[in-house]
C-alpha positions as a LaTeX table, in Angstrom:
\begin{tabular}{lrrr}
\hline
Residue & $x$ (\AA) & $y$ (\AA) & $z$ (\AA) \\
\hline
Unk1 & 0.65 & 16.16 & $-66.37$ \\
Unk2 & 2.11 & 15.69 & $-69.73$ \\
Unk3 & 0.13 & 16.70 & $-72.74$ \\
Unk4 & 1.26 & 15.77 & $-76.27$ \\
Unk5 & 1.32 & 18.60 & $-78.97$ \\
Unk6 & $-1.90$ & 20.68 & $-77.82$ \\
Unk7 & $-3.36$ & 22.84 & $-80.70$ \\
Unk8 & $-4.39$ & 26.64 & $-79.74$ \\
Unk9 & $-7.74$ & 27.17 & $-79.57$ \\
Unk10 & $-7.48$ & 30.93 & $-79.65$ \\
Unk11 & $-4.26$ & 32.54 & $-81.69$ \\
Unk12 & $-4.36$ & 36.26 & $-83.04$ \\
Unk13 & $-1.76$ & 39.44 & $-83.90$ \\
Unk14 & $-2.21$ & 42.61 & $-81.95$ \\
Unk15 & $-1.67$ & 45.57 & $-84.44$ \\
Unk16 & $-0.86$ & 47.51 & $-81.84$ \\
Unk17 & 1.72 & 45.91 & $-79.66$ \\
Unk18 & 4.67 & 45.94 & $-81.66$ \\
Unk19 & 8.64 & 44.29 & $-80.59$ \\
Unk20 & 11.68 & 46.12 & $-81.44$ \\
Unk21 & 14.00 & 44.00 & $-81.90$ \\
Unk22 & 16.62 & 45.90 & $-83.74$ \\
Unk23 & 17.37 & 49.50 & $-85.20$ \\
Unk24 & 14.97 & 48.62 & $-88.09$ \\
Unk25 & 13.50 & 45.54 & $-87.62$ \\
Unk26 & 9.56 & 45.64 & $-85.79$ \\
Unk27 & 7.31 & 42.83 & $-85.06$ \\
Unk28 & 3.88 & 42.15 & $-84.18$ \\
Unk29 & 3.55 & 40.41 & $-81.47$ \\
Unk30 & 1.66 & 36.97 & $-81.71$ \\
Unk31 & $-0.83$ & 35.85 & $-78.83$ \\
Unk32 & $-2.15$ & 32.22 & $-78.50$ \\
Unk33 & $-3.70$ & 30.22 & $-75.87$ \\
Unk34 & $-4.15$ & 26.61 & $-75.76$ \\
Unk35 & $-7.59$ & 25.15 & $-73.96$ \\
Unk36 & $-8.53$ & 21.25 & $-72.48$ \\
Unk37 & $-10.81$ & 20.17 & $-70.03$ \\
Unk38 & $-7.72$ & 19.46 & $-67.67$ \\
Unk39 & $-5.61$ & 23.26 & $-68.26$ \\
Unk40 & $-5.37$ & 26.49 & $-69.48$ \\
Unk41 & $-2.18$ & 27.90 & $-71.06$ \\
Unk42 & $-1.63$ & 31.50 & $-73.16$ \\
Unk43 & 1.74 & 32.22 & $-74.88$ \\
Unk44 & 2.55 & 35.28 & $-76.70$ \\
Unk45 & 5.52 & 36.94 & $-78.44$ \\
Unk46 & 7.57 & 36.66 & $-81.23$ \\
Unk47 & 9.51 & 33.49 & $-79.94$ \\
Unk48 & 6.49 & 32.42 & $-77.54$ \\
Unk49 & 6.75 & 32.62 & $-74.02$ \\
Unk50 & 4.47 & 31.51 & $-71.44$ \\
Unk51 & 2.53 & 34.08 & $-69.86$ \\
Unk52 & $-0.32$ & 32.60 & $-67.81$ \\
Unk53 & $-1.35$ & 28.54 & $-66.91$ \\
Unk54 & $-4.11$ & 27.16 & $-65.41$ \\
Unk55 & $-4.10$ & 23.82 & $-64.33$ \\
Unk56 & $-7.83$ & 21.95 & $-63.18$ \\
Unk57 & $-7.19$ & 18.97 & $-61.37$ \\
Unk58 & $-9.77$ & 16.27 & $-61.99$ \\
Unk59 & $-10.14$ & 14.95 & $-58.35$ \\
Unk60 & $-11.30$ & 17.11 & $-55.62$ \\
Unk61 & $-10.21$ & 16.24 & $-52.09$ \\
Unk62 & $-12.31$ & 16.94 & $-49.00$ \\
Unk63 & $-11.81$ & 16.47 & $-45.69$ \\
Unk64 & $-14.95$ & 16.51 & $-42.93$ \\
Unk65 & $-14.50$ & 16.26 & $-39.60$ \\
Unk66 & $-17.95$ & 14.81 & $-37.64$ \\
Unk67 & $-17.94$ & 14.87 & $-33.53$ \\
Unk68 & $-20.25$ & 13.17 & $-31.82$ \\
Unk69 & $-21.19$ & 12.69 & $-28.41$ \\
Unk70 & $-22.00$ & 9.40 & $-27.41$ \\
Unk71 & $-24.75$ & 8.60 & $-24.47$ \\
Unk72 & $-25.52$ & 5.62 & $-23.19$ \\
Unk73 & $-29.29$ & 4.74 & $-22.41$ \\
Unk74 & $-30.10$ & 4.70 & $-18.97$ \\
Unk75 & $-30.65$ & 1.45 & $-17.69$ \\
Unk76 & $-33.38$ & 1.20 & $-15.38$ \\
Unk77 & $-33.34$ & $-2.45$ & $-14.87$ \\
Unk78 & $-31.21$ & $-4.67$ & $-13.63$ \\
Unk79 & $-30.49$ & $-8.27$ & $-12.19$ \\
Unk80 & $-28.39$ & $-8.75$ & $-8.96$ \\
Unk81 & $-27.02$ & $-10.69$ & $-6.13$ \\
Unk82 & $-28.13$ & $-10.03$ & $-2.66$ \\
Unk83 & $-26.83$ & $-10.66$ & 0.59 \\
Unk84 & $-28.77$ & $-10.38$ & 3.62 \\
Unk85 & $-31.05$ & $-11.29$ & 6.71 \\
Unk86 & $-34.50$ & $-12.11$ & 6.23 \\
Unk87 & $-37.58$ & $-13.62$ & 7.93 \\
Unk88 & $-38.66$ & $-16.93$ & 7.00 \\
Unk89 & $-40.46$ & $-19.79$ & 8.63 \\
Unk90 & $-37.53$ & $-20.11$ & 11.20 \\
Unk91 & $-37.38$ & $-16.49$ & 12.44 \\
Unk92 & $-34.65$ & $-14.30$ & 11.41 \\
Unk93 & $-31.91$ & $-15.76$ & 9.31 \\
Unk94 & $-29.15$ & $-15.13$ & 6.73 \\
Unk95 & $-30.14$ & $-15.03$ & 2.50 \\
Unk96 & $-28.32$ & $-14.84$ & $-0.17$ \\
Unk97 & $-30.71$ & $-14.55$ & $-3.15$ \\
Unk98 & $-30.63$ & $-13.29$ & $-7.29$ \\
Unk99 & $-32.58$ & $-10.46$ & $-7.30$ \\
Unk100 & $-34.10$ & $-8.71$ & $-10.11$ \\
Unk101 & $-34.27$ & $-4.96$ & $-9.79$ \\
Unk102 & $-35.67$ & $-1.99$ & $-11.30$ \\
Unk103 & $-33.86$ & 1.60 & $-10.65$ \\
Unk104 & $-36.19$ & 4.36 & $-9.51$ \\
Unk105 & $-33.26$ & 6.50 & $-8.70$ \\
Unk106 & $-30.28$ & 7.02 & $-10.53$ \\
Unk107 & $-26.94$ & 9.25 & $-9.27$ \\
\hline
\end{tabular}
């Protein structure tokens, strides 16, 4: 993410926290933190440094996982081919016939 020149939205001196920096030579040191939509960032010293960043990444990934069992209906009827003996006006004598069933039983 590149952001161009951001301007601090918080900056302020601690009295209290002071830098030595030489025998003589004491400096406040200088606190600022920058604030978008998209980040967080605070700085502080006497040449800044970063101390703490935030970054919010606009898109949000998420990942569901679904399991389902799939059933099949039962079928309960049916057409079919039979093969057989039966008794017609001839006595008894081979059939073959297209049936059309319905399942009282299943297994």
């Amino acid at each position: 993410m590149y952001i161009l020149s951001p301007q601090p939205y918080l900056a302020w001196i601690d009295n209290s926290d002071t830098i030595h920096a030489s025998d003589t030579c004491y400096h406040l040191r200088e606190y600022k933190e920058y604030r978008d939509s998209s980040y967080y960032a605070k700085i502080s010293g006497v040449a800044p440094r970063l101390d703490e960043i935030r970054v919010y990444p606009r898109t949000i990934y998420q990942t569901e996982y679904i399991y389902r069992d799939i059933v099949q209906k039962n079928k309960r009827w049916g057409l079919g081919l039979s093969a057989g003996y039966g008794i017609g006006r001839n006595g008894l004598s081979p059939i073959l016939a297209v049936t059309v069933n319905y399942n009282l039983f299943q297994w």
